[in-house]
Amino acid sequence: MALLLRPIVLFPLLFIFFPDFVFSGDADALLALKSALDAHDRLPWRRDTSSELCTRWPGVKQCSGDGRVLKLVLEFLDLNGILAAGLLSPLDQIRVLSFKSNSLSGDIPDLSVLPNLKSVYLNENRFSGRIPASISSIHRLKTVVLAGNQLSGHIPPAITTLPRLYSLQLQNNRLIGTIPPLNQSTLRVLNLTGNNLSGEIPITRALSQFNSSSFLNNPKLCGAQIGRPCSENGKLIFLGGVAGLYSLEDLLKASAETLGRGTAGSTYKAVMDTGFIVTVKRLREPAAGPSTAEEFRRRMEEVGRLRHPNLVPLRAYFQAKEERLLVYDYFPNGSLFSLIHGNGSHPTGAGKPLHWTSCLKIAEDVATGLLYLHQAGEVHRNLKSSNVLLGPDFESCLTDFCLLPAPECRLPRPSSFTPPSDIYSFGILLLELLTGKTPVHDLVDHHIADIPSWVRAAREDEKEASASADDPSASSASVGTQTTAESKLAALLAISTACLAAAAETRPTATEVVRMIREARAEGVASVSSNSSGRVVEDNSGHSPGRWSDAVQSLPREYGSEHLSFAERD
Ligand SMILES: *[C@@H]1O[C@H](CO)[C@@H](O)[C@H](O)[C@H]1NC(C)=O
Ligand SMILES: *[C@@H]1O[C@H](CO)[C@@H](O)[C@H](O)[C@H]1NC(C)=O
Ligand SMILES: *[C@@H]1O[C@H](CO)[C@@H](O)[C@H](O)[C@H]1NC(C)=O
Ligand SMILES: *[C@@H]1O[C@H](CO)[C@@H](O)[C@H](O)[C@H]1NC(C)=O
Ligand SMILES: *[C@@H]1O[C@H](CO)[C@@H](O)[C@H](O)[C@H]1NC(C)=O
Ligand SMILES: *[C@@H]1O[C@H](CO)[C@@H](O)[C@H](O)[C@H]1NC(C)=O
Ligand SMILES: *[C@@H]1O[C@H](CO)[C@@H](O)[C@H](O)[C@H]1NC(C)=O
């Protein structure tokens, strides 16, 4: 009898003396949660301390002014049992909820009972079943961490509608099906590794920012991010771990302008509806090079991994029965060929030799790109001025590398493509820079006996031409400058002559070529500085190539305002 009466007697008393107890926000809900999940009594929550739950109950990290729980963090407590939605629903002010690293089991509760939820951590438990689709109705949700459970079924597609999703971590579960096309611009953290997801990683801007470490260990998943193309045909395959912002359809619909036709195939500038511009190379049919689709695919994966500031990156490729397309970044400033010879109108006409500063800068860029290829075990195979593109800072970037046999070198005709055959082509390229003449091979035939005097003669013409031009700085060139020019020219001639050695094994390696060019450049900076300003300026060109703007005085006519005259000036 007494036992029955006690609550009736006590309750009004407490109500009078401890009004906080009765109105203490979420105490009842938390005690119910404890009694359902905390069999080992790890949480020292007691009814008689509930008036201080916001300050004294471990795990209650933050409350509102009126005593409602905002942040509940119950980690590593060996909690077990089933986290029913009914246990959570009274705690409807919660923003942050963590049950990380416990032993909770059963289904993930319907979290939409917590409409204010921003972050939820239920990782490293024993939850099973599906991810409730109702999660997508929690509009403030930013962080969803359900990793390390036994969740199965699909990732609910409606998750793509969560407007603020920042972090989605579902790794190490048993999820199946395809990845929904997540494209929230807020998304920054994604981990889907260690599931059983399949199909193509959707090509969206948001998903393209993640690399393989977000997707690995899903045996049936494919996509650029994990370097596993989804099929041999029909699709545009992106390389280098980055999915593109365009599809094959976009590319085929793009307006195309022919940039050039070469041995390897034709090259187009493709402007897509979105305004995005790429360079597309359409390989000549029957395509030389790798014969089977699988060989071609492997080759493109290898070439697509080559990345260097002096290489034009291969971004994507496509192959079908009748067609092989390669997609590169577009370089609006054209090629070295067009720089020397002008673009389009009279492409085989004699151009203008470049100032030695430009020759050295270009030579260093080209040789550095070549060195990277050779160190990667690759051979360019088709090095020539039309395959050197000018970047935004007028750095020289090699393109068309490693594609196919294109036996254009007449002297000596290489039986196969080797690093020394690239070096030979480099020697030819250097002569083209120095003389402005092409096709150089024929000219080399005639002048092989005395390349230096031929080159000097070609440059003499130019000097006369520019001296007669209306440019006072050209005629007032100092004797010191002439000497510098002569020593540069001599250095460049020595390098090209070495590269053109008939016996392949006596040609310098790319490493040696780069070193020789850097030495020649370094001397130039030191001597010019000491003579023109009266003090020696420390040379820093050995490691950081000067910018094109240092040498811009030699830009030829098609870029030419008057002060960018070709004449040598210092
Ligand atoms: C992955 O999913 C397939 C069905 O798509 C199933 O047959 C297979 O057993 C699953 N593998 C694992 C490890 O769960
Ligand atoms: C994804 O969202 C971006 C804007 O954040 C938008 O430009 C793009 O078209 C959307 N779709 C895909 C498939 O990337
Ligand atoms: C993936 O990206 C992360 C940064 O988001 C980086 O730390 C990691 O090295 C990258 N992993 C690979 C394999 O590229
Ligand atoms: C994803 O989770 C796996 C396994 O825990 C981990 O190895 C990987 O680094 C994580 N990747 C990212 C991007 O967080
Ligand atoms: C040649 O170059 C000039 C100036 O750079 C440019 O305006 C013109 O469109 C180019 N012509 C061709 C055929 O590329
Ligand atoms: C080179 O390209 C950049 C854009 O990448 C452009 O701003 C610049 O004017 C171009 N220079 C010439 C000489 O065409
Ligand atoms: C620099 O000037 C000195 C005289 O001051 C001269 O002997 C030397 O040849 C000059 N060097 C060059 C590269 O012009």
Tab-separated table of N, CA and C in Angstrom, residues 46 83 153 212 218 232 278 294 345 399:
chain	number	residue	atom	x	y	z
A	46	ARG	N	20.875	9.473	-14.005
A	46	ARG	CA	19.927	9.069	-12.978
A	46	ARG	C	18.789	10.079	-12.921
A	83	LEU	N	17.844	0.519	-31.854
A	83	LEU	CA	17.598	1.956	-31.715
A	83	LEU	C	16.289	2.282	-32.443
A	153	GLY	N	20.986	-3.593	-49.525
A	153	GLY	CA	20.064	-2.866	-50.390
A	153	GLY	C	20.754	-1.701	-51.083
A	212	SER	N	39.884	7.447	-56.598
A	212	SER	CA	39.625	6.041	-56.315
A	212	SER	C	39.417	5.765	-54.826
A	218	ASN	N	34.690	-2.155	-54.726
A	218	ASN	CA	33.353	-2.486	-55.193
A	218	ASN	C	33.584	-3.217	-56.513
A	232	GLU	N	34.097	-1.368	-73.600
A	232	GLU	CA	35.110	-1.125	-74.628
A	232	GLU	C	34.625	-0.086	-75.628
A	278	VAL	N	37.609	21.716	-76.648
A	278	VAL	CA	38.667	20.708	-76.560
A	278	VAL	C	39.278	20.528	-77.955
A	294	GLU	N	41.395	-3.894	-77.126
A	294	GLU	CA	41.966	-4.036	-75.796
A	294	GLU	C	43.382	-3.439	-75.747
A	345	SER	N	47.907	30.333	-94.053
A	345	SER	CA	47.932	30.819	-95.432
A	345	SER	C	49.062	30.230	-96.289
A	399	THR	N	52.665	17.547	-77.895
A	399	THR	CA	51.423	16.818	-78.088
A	399	THR	C	51.683	15.691	-79.078
